[in-house]
Amino acid sequence: MIERLSKKDSKLVMAHMYVAICCLILGGLAGLLQTFVRSGLLQLPKSISYYQILTVHGIVLALVLTTFFIIGFQYSAVAKTAGNLSPLQRKLGWIGFWVMVIGTAMAATMVLLNKATVLYTFYAPLKAHVIFYVGMALVVVGSWISVSGQILKYAEFKKKNPGKKSPLLSYMVTINDVMWIVCSLGVASTVLFQLIPWSLGLVERVDVSLSRTLFWYFGHALVYFWLLPAYMCWYVIVPKIIGAKAFSDNLARMSFMLFLFFSIPVGIHHQLVEPGIDDIWKYFQVILTFMVVVPSFMTAFSLFATFENYGRSLGYKGLFGWFKSLPWNDARFVLPFLGMLAFIPGGAGGLVNASAQMNGLIHNTIWVTGHFHLTVASAVILTFFGMMYWLIPHCTGRKLTKFTNKLAIIQGYTWAIGMTVMSGAMHYIGLVKGAPRRSAFSTYGGSKQAAEWVPYQILQAVGGTILFISIILVVMVFIHLVFLSPKGDEEYPVAEALDQDAPVIKFAENWRFLIIVTVLLILIAYTFPIGQMFTDPPPGAKGMGEGKLW
């Protein structure tokens, strides 16, 4: 008999899933409108600006949807592997959930009223209504409350089982939570101490360089906050779905440990073209950024080693014979696998973005937007969809039927096709034609250069339309799994590793060591650059007075 999560824990998980699916609908519609506006096929009413729907699309999908899904999934992961949540842990989950919901409602209201059209990054010099900033601060604070419940579950397991290896999923969740708390201190700082006082009129000016630096201290680690739950699925869940054992428990822990070390002190590589930061610190963070390639390659090796071992155990031979052994008729596998494939060109594009010289070529072009859609909007989101298709029926006590499974597979391939068309056009037009990002087509109306962009902008609209069809299919599958599928038990797949009984690498769970190394790398990477912003006037500031807020 399949052991399900408790009803109380399932209810907490599903609350997060409901918010995530609502965000998908709203953010997806905004994204569709963007592609039509950029292609010149649609003109928005004067009361709605392109940058308003851009802000909705970016914040609702990249910040809100991902945060709710990740926290909901991670609660299920610790409850499944470390035991049912305690009343305190569950209470923290619910408090965090409602604080985030209130914050989301406040921020979204200001964006929809066109009083917070500040794009996905929302740093200075763009200014929003104070309610927007308070709302975003509540989303961050709510997430801290939520993840604290997950960390307490892990700590409880360690206390009750001294000297015993912690469950791999619970360990991974805790690594991601610690990284999230440390990195989100940056965005919380700029919101609380810069943007809220500025929006209230308590200060005249803010230091734009500091605002951007604090955001990107958070912003690049945010990418790994999205990505690590997908890695959890690839490492631990996908092997169980195909009927195999994970390649290595210790390798997975080592990979996540390295992500904790190198995900945060790398944000300045997003600021390579900005003044006010010495080149030596830019290049230092470029080096640290490339260090993240190591755990990524470790992950790729582990995944395909798992697939090959499984295929050969079934008798498949040849270099790629094992490929045939994979369950291509199972949506729970197909969608995460499509996500893995998307991450290959997505990761390669990330190396271009992080390279000091090549970054100068593509920095302010729509290439970057295309890259973003290959990583978070393909590798991560496709994996999240695949996870939903077993997590939701597991929590609701229903079955993933042949019909919903087939519909889910169609949804996955539809998403992959739409994203290939849209992101491919973005990469090409950005690299070859120099088309800018964060810009509506109408901004350049009538210019010869803009005319050359039209066919590729239309391709983006075609891709966006296919993606929106895929979103409709996601909603259909979601409704079916929540309300219409027959009652039954759906497995929560958690694989054992080939080295399950091997002792854990000692320093992998030495949290004093992990925190010290993480903090030390952050201090080395950021102390001098941020210190300079307080001690040196920004470019062109001479004669503007003694104040340091510009």
XYZ file of C-alpha atoms in Angstrom:
550
model
C 0.000 0.000 0.000
C 1.232 3.482 -0.889
C 1.969 5.644 2.141
C 0.467 9.073 1.537
C 1.209 12.387 3.182
C -1.129 13.224 6.041
C -4.288 15.117 5.110
C -3.114 18.185 7.019
C 0.248 18.224 5.241
C -1.414 17.616 1.867
C -3.750 20.546 2.468
C -0.760 22.854 3.073
C 0.955 21.636 -0.092
C -2.164 22.057 -2.220
C -2.749 25.626 -0.980
C 0.592 26.549 -2.536
C -0.311 24.721 -5.767
C -3.588 26.647 -6.128
C -1.748 29.979 -5.946
C 0.873 28.727 -8.406
C -1.711 27.729 -11.021
C -3.506 31.084 -10.706
C -0.169 32.846 -11.228
C 0.494 30.700 -14.302
C -2.768 31.837 -15.902
C -2.291 35.549 -15.150
C 1.426 35.661 -15.964
C 0.996 33.548 -19.090
C -1.711 35.861 -20.440
C 0.542 38.863 -19.832
C 3.379 37.114 -21.665
C 1.134 36.348 -24.648
C 0.083 39.994 -24.862
C 3.752 41.032 -24.768
C 4.631 38.954 -27.820
C 1.714 40.407 -29.800
C 2.580 43.981 -28.852
C 6.260 43.508 -29.728
C 5.379 42.020 -33.100
C 3.092 44.946 -33.943
C 0.052 42.664 -34.174
C -1.677 44.276 -31.181
C -1.970 47.762 -29.786
C -2.849 48.017 -26.122
C -5.451 50.491 -24.857
C -3.922 53.778 -23.743
C -4.752 52.921 -20.151
C -2.412 49.892 -20.255
C 1.289 50.177 -21.023
C 3.561 47.488 -22.453
C 5.843 47.819 -19.439
C 2.901 47.229 -17.131
C 2.197 43.801 -18.615
C 5.946 43.126 -18.728
C 6.069 43.756 -14.970
C 3.068 41.479 -14.376
C 4.600 38.717 -16.491
C 8.012 38.865 -14.830
C 6.998 39.255 -11.195
C 4.001 36.911 -11.192
C 5.766 34.064 -13.015
C 9.437 34.418 -12.074
C 8.991 35.484 -8.446
C 5.551 34.513 -7.169
C 4.675 31.283 -9.023
C 8.106 29.766 -8.473
C 8.254 30.681 -4.773
C 4.827 29.218 -3.999
C 5.463 26.033 -5.979
C 8.915 25.480 -4.480
C 7.817 26.009 -0.887
C 4.786 23.757 -1.378
C 6.860 20.990 -2.961
C 9.604 21.278 -0.353
C 7.084 20.876 2.454
C 5.912 17.675 0.794
C 9.533 16.502 0.421
C 10.470 16.908 4.090
C 7.149 15.462 5.249
C 7.634 12.437 2.990
C 11.265 11.707 3.865
C 11.692 13.020 7.443
C 8.206 12.342 8.813
C 4.891 14.157 9.135
C 5.118 17.836 10.041
C 4.732 18.792 13.684
C 1.971 21.271 14.605
C 4.578 24.048 14.930
C 6.161 23.277 11.550
C 2.763 23.155 9.867
C 1.728 26.391 11.583
C 4.864 28.131 10.300
C 3.957 26.887 6.821
C 0.474 28.378 7.017
C 1.640 31.678 8.522
C 4.271 32.020 5.809
C 1.694 31.139 3.152
C -0.783 33.814 4.203
C 1.906 36.473 4.665
C 3.071 35.753 1.105
C -0.502 35.832 -0.224
C -1.139 39.227 1.399
C 2.155 40.564 0.067
C 1.422 39.245 -3.418
C -2.038 40.857 -3.405
C -0.571 44.217 -2.358
C 2.174 44.166 -4.983
C -0.100 42.881 -7.763
C -2.734 45.534 -7.051
C -0.183 48.324 -7.461
C 1.115 46.835 -10.709
C -2.398 46.461 -12.123
C -3.153 50.078 -11.140
C -0.019 51.112 -13.094
C 1.574 52.480 -9.914
C 4.391 49.945 -9.875
C 5.537 49.538 -13.468
C 9.104 48.766 -12.443
C 9.809 45.546 -14.403
C 10.793 42.198 -12.936
C 13.981 43.587 -11.337
C 12.224 46.612 -9.690
C 15.451 48.358 -8.631
C 16.160 52.096 -8.783
C 15.904 54.466 -10.585
C 12.402 53.180 -11.410
C 10.103 54.035 -8.521
C 6.914 52.282 -7.395
C 4.190 53.031 -4.876
C 5.219 52.172 -1.320
C 2.479 49.520 -1.088
C 4.249 47.572 -3.834
C 7.534 47.540 -1.925
C 5.822 46.605 1.335
C 4.046 43.781 -0.517
C 7.296 42.436 -1.974
C 8.916 42.662 1.477
C 6.045 40.599 2.895
C 6.550 37.956 0.187
C 10.199 37.618 1.241
C 9.413 37.626 4.981
C 6.618 35.104 4.455
C 9.016 32.832 2.595
C 11.476 33.031 5.519
C 8.732 31.954 7.914
C 7.776 29.070 5.623
C 11.267 27.709 5.033
C 12.011 27.899 8.755
C 9.405 25.164 9.250
C 11.222 22.980 6.709
C 14.593 23.577 8.370
C 13.070 22.670 11.747
C 11.836 19.365 10.288
C 15.363 18.536 9.099
C 16.842 19.558 12.471
C 14.258 17.429 14.280
C 15.259 14.380 12.231
C 18.964 14.978 12.960
C 18.225 15.331 16.685
C 16.159 12.139 16.826
C 18.663 10.183 14.721
C 22.140 11.200 15.913
C 24.913 9.973 13.637
C 22.434 8.763 11.020
C 22.519 10.000 7.432
C 19.674 12.442 6.815
C 17.253 11.695 3.951
C 18.731 13.081 0.739
C 15.620 15.073 -0.194
C 15.437 16.702 3.237
C 19.126 17.605 3.018
C 18.617 19.143 -0.439
C 15.619 21.144 0.774
C 17.631 22.519 3.701
C 20.528 23.539 1.440
C 18.095 25.406 -0.813
C 16.389 27.052 2.168
C 19.666 28.269 3.688
C 20.773 29.640 0.332
C 17.409 31.404 -0.055
C 17.566 33.059 3.363
C 21.141 34.261 2.837
C 20.612 35.589 -0.687
C 17.218 37.230 -0.064
C 18.811 39.404 2.620
C 20.089 41.468 -0.315
C 16.714 42.257 -1.852
C 15.175 42.733 1.617
C 17.896 45.272 2.439
C 17.409 47.375 -0.666
C 13.610 47.319 -0.266
C 13.572 48.170 3.460
C 16.434 50.651 3.682
C 16.408 52.252 0.229
C 13.227 51.850 -1.776
C 10.565 52.195 0.943
C 12.079 55.382 2.460
C 12.540 56.759 -1.074
C 8.955 55.992 -2.131
C 7.674 57.630 1.074
C 9.687 60.766 0.339
C 11.845 60.357 3.444
C 14.977 60.621 1.271
C 15.421 62.504 -1.980
C 17.707 60.098 -3.794
C 19.017 56.547 -3.572
C 22.323 55.059 -4.638
C 21.381 53.282 -7.860
C 24.604 51.255 -7.995
C 24.013 49.954 -4.475
C 20.378 49.151 -5.247
C 21.332 47.152 -8.350
C 24.179 45.381 -6.553
C 21.975 44.320 -3.641
C 19.341 43.090 -6.078
C 21.802 40.996 -8.082
C 23.372 39.637 -4.895
C 19.908 38.102 -4.607
C 19.025 37.840 -8.293
C 21.506 35.246 -9.475
C 21.104 32.993 -6.439
C 17.379 33.247 -7.166
C 18.080 31.304 -10.369
C 19.446 28.451 -8.272
C 16.545 28.690 -5.825
C 14.399 27.860 -8.878
C 16.794 25.295 -10.259
C 17.638 23.220 -7.179
C 14.089 21.823 -6.729
C 14.299 20.713 -10.370
C 17.640 19.083 -9.514
C 15.943 17.376 -6.552
C 13.496 15.867 -9.021
C 16.242 14.850 -11.451
C 18.456 13.304 -8.767
C 15.892 11.580 -6.540
C 12.469 11.362 -8.184
C 13.114 10.622 -11.871
C 15.226 7.495 -11.085
C 12.305 6.059 -9.080
C 9.865 6.845 -11.887
C 11.929 4.876 -14.414
C 12.423 2.033 -11.926
C 16.120 2.602 -11.244
C 18.346 3.566 -8.343
C 19.931 7.009 -8.202
C 23.593 6.969 -9.197
C 25.095 8.403 -6.007
C 23.771 9.891 -2.779
C 27.161 11.383 -1.880
C 27.682 12.936 -5.303
C 24.261 14.590 -5.041
C 25.098 16.034 -1.610
C 28.455 17.286 -2.868
C 26.743 18.954 -5.818
C 24.251 20.782 -3.590
C 27.014 21.815 -1.192
C 28.890 23.450 -4.084
C 25.728 25.231 -5.213
C 25.413 26.702 -1.719
C 29.001 27.966 -1.884
C 29.009 29.408 -5.409
C 25.425 30.527 -6.126
C 25.493 33.753 -4.095
C 28.866 35.565 -4.518
C 28.423 35.875 -8.304
C 25.767 38.568 -8.819
C 28.167 41.208 -10.128
C 28.547 39.256 -13.379
C 25.112 40.756 -14.175
C 26.739 44.192 -13.824
C 29.784 43.771 -16.040
C 28.941 46.818 -18.171
C 28.196 49.090 -15.199
C 30.517 51.786 -13.825
C 31.333 52.117 -10.133
C 32.643 48.555 -9.622
C 36.348 47.830 -10.119
C 37.119 45.414 -12.939
C 39.115 43.158 -10.629
C 35.986 42.365 -8.614
C 33.947 41.852 -11.759
C 36.466 39.311 -13.031
C 36.703 37.655 -9.621
C 32.971 37.049 -9.637
C 33.147 35.810 -13.229
C 35.570 33.139 -11.984
C 33.211 32.216 -9.149
C 30.342 32.076 -11.649
C 32.206 29.539 -13.746
C 32.721 27.446 -10.610
C 28.976 26.732 -10.700
C 29.621 24.767 -13.892
C 31.251 22.039 -11.762
C 28.120 20.904 -9.844
C 26.104 21.300 -13.053
C 28.380 18.837 -14.854
C 28.275 16.553 -11.806
C 24.482 16.574 -12.107
C 24.529 15.826 -15.843
C 26.962 12.932 -15.282
C 24.855 11.508 -12.450
C 21.619 11.676 -14.437
C 22.866 10.015 -17.572
C 24.847 7.454 -15.556
C 21.534 6.542 -13.885
C 19.795 6.209 -17.260
C 22.619 4.138 -18.777
C 22.951 1.819 -15.768
C 19.227 1.181 -15.855
C 19.145 0.531 -19.613
C 22.098 -1.859 -19.489
C 20.525 -3.717 -16.552
C 17.612 -4.483 -18.885
C 19.965 -5.828 -21.569
C 20.161 -2.811 -23.883
C 23.535 -2.549 -25.617
C 25.476 -0.112 -27.750
C 26.473 3.468 -27.059
C 22.899 4.798 -26.831
C 20.855 1.615 -26.675
C 19.833 2.454 -23.100
C 17.936 5.447 -24.498
C 15.196 3.096 -25.688
C 14.648 1.791 -22.156
C 13.306 5.102 -20.840
C 9.518 5.398 -20.262
C 8.571 7.713 -23.115
C 4.855 7.163 -22.413
C 5.025 8.524 -18.839
C 4.465 12.271 -18.398
C 6.170 12.161 -14.990
C 9.401 11.310 -16.834
C 8.923 12.994 -20.208
C 8.464 16.554 -18.924
C 11.486 16.565 -16.565
C 13.556 14.990 -19.360
C 12.515 17.757 -21.756
C 13.577 20.172 -19.014
C 16.988 18.486 -18.843
C 17.414 18.842 -22.608
C 16.435 22.528 -22.481
C 19.078 23.120 -19.840
C 21.870 22.093 -22.230
C 21.533 25.148 -24.547
C 20.338 27.192 -21.562
C 23.519 26.424 -19.635
C 25.670 27.138 -22.693
C 23.967 30.524 -23.052
C 24.670 31.166 -19.379
C 28.396 30.729 -20.041
C 28.110 33.407 -22.730
C 26.291 35.758 -20.358
C 28.912 35.253 -17.642
C 31.901 35.764 -19.954
C 33.212 39.308 -19.605
C 33.935 39.846 -23.305
C 30.938 38.061 -24.810
C 28.584 39.658 -22.290
C 29.358 43.046 -23.821
C 27.926 41.820 -27.114
C 24.607 40.515 -25.859
C 24.078 42.299 -22.513
C 21.167 44.594 -23.386
C 19.721 42.470 -26.178
C 16.753 40.128 -26.220
C 19.252 37.243 -26.311
C 19.246 37.489 -22.500
C 15.450 37.146 -22.455
C 15.735 34.070 -24.678
C 18.301 32.572 -22.314
C 16.034 33.258 -19.343
C 13.209 31.422 -21.084
C 15.395 28.370 -21.721
C 16.465 28.112 -18.087
C 13.640 29.088 -15.745
C 10.792 28.961 -18.288
C 11.835 25.632 -19.807
C 14.270 23.561 -17.739
C 12.677 24.558 -14.428
C 9.018 24.995 -15.339
C 8.781 21.833 -17.463
C 10.235 19.893 -14.539
C 7.766 21.569 -12.168
C 4.891 20.561 -14.452
C 6.136 16.963 -14.452
C 6.321 17.068 -10.644
C 2.757 18.416 -10.422
C 1.453 15.423 -12.329
C 2.284 13.031 -9.483
C 2.326 15.451 -6.523
C -1.231 16.744 -6.989
C -2.943 13.323 -7.282
C -0.814 12.081 -4.368
C -2.123 14.940 -2.212
C -5.725 14.782 -3.454
C -6.049 10.992 -3.318
C -6.679 10.593 -7.042
C -5.066 8.742 -9.954
C -3.092 9.957 -12.942
C -5.253 8.235 -15.569
C -4.217 7.282 -19.111
C -6.207 10.252 -20.419
C -4.597 12.831 -18.130
C -1.175 11.271 -18.673
C -1.576 11.550 -22.463
C -2.864 15.112 -22.153
C 0.110 15.951 -19.921
C 2.580 14.539 -22.474
C 0.945 16.610 -25.229
C 1.217 19.639 -22.951
C 4.933 19.013 -22.421
C 5.756 18.662 -26.101
C 3.595 21.694 -26.919
C 5.548 23.747 -24.392
C 8.857 22.514 -25.818
C 7.839 23.423 -29.388
C 6.508 26.859 -28.432
C 9.587 27.690 -26.392
C 11.933 26.500 -29.143
C 10.251 28.846 -31.615
C 10.015 31.847 -29.286
C 13.352 31.520 -27.517
C 15.143 30.621 -30.747
C 13.866 33.818 -32.367
C 14.933 35.835 -29.314
C 18.452 34.389 -29.350
C 18.890 35.032 -33.063
C 17.452 38.537 -33.226
C 19.409 39.541 -30.129
C 22.753 38.186 -31.282
C 22.589 38.926 -35.003
C 20.259 41.933 -35.198
C 20.968 43.557 -31.825
C 17.299 43.835 -30.882
C 16.989 45.270 -27.343
C 15.309 43.571 -24.411
C 12.705 45.180 -22.123
C 11.411 47.191 -25.074
C 8.124 47.270 -26.970
C 8.243 47.121 -30.759
C 6.236 50.342 -31.026
C 9.100 52.227 -29.367
C 11.035 51.867 -32.600
C 8.159 52.211 -35.037
C 9.155 53.267 -38.529
C 12.923 52.762 -38.309
C 14.716 50.625 -40.892
C 16.322 48.545 -38.177
C 12.977 47.818 -36.547
C 11.618 46.629 -39.895
C 14.320 43.921 -39.983
C 13.100 42.626 -36.638
C 9.490 42.096 -37.735
C 9.722 38.457 -38.982
C 11.449 37.385 -35.758
C 9.003 39.331 -33.602
C 6.171 37.513 -35.376
C 7.934 34.200 -34.697
C 7.969 35.160 -31.025
C 4.222 35.749 -31.197
C 3.732 32.336 -32.821
C 5.822 30.691 -30.120
C 3.986 32.633 -27.420
C 0.631 31.465 -28.793
C 1.734 27.825 -28.721
C 2.943 28.332 -25.146
C -0.401 29.775 -24.096
C -2.143 26.738 -25.594
C 0.177 24.641 -23.440
C -0.841 26.682 -20.371
C -4.501 25.911 -21.141
C -3.585 22.213 -21.231
C -1.786 22.532 -17.867
C -4.925 24.042 -16.331
C -7.052 21.248 -17.808
C -4.769 18.569 -16.340
C -4.688 20.408 -13.007
C -8.486 20.577 -12.774
C -8.760 16.924 -13.755
C -6.236 15.810 -11.116
C -7.879 17.881 -8.379
C -11.568 17.281 -9.081
C -12.309 14.764 -11.845
C -9.849 11.859 -11.783
C -10.998 8.671 -10.047
C -10.069 8.182 -6.405
C -6.939 6.174 -5.785
C -3.356 6.191 -4.533
C -0.599 7.828 -6.560
C 2.998 7.156 -5.588
C 5.313 9.822 -4.182
C 8.435 8.601 -6.010
C 11.659 8.695 -3.948
C 14.588 6.603 -5.190
C 17.301 4.956 -3.177
C 20.893 5.471 -4.349
C 23.423 2.842 -5.404
C 25.599 4.002 -2.493
C 22.674 4.308 -0.076
C 24.494 2.452 2.697
C 27.809 4.277 2.253
C 28.684 6.771 5.009
C 27.926 10.378 4.162
C 30.842 12.680 3.368
C 31.500 14.187 6.789
C 31.715 17.861 5.905
C 28.598 17.681 3.687
C 26.404 17.782 6.815
C 28.757 19.860 8.933
C 26.620 22.984 8.959
C 29.173 25.073 10.794
C 31.618 24.382 7.950
C 28.980 25.013 5.259
C 27.889 28.366 6.718
C 31.450 29.577 7.381
C 32.583 28.861 3.808
C 29.445 30.458 2.345
C 29.778 33.629 4.428
C 33.519 33.844 3.789
C 33.069 33.694 0.008
C 30.341 36.355 0.178
C 32.526 38.668 2.284
C 35.473 38.252 -0.097
C 33.319 38.900 -3.163
C 31.239 41.821 -1.868
C 32.950 43.680 0.990
C 35.197 45.846 -1.172
C 32.744 46.576 -4.042
C 29.951 47.612 -1.650
C 32.375 49.438 0.623
C 33.490 51.521 -2.363
C 29.913 52.602 -2.983
C 29.792 54.136 0.505
C 33.231 55.763 0.387
C 33.597 56.879 -3.241
C 31.186 59.283 -4.961
C 29.429 57.824 -8.001
C 30.570 58.952 -11.462
C 29.621 62.569 -12.169
C 28.658 63.274 -8.561
C 31.370 65.869 -7.844
C 29.967 69.152 -6.617
C 26.618 67.612 -5.688
C 27.100 67.888 -1.931
C 28.268 65.710 0.874
C 25.413 63.195 0.948
C 26.023 59.626 -0.217
C 22.497 58.941 -1.502
C 22.294 59.855 -5.183
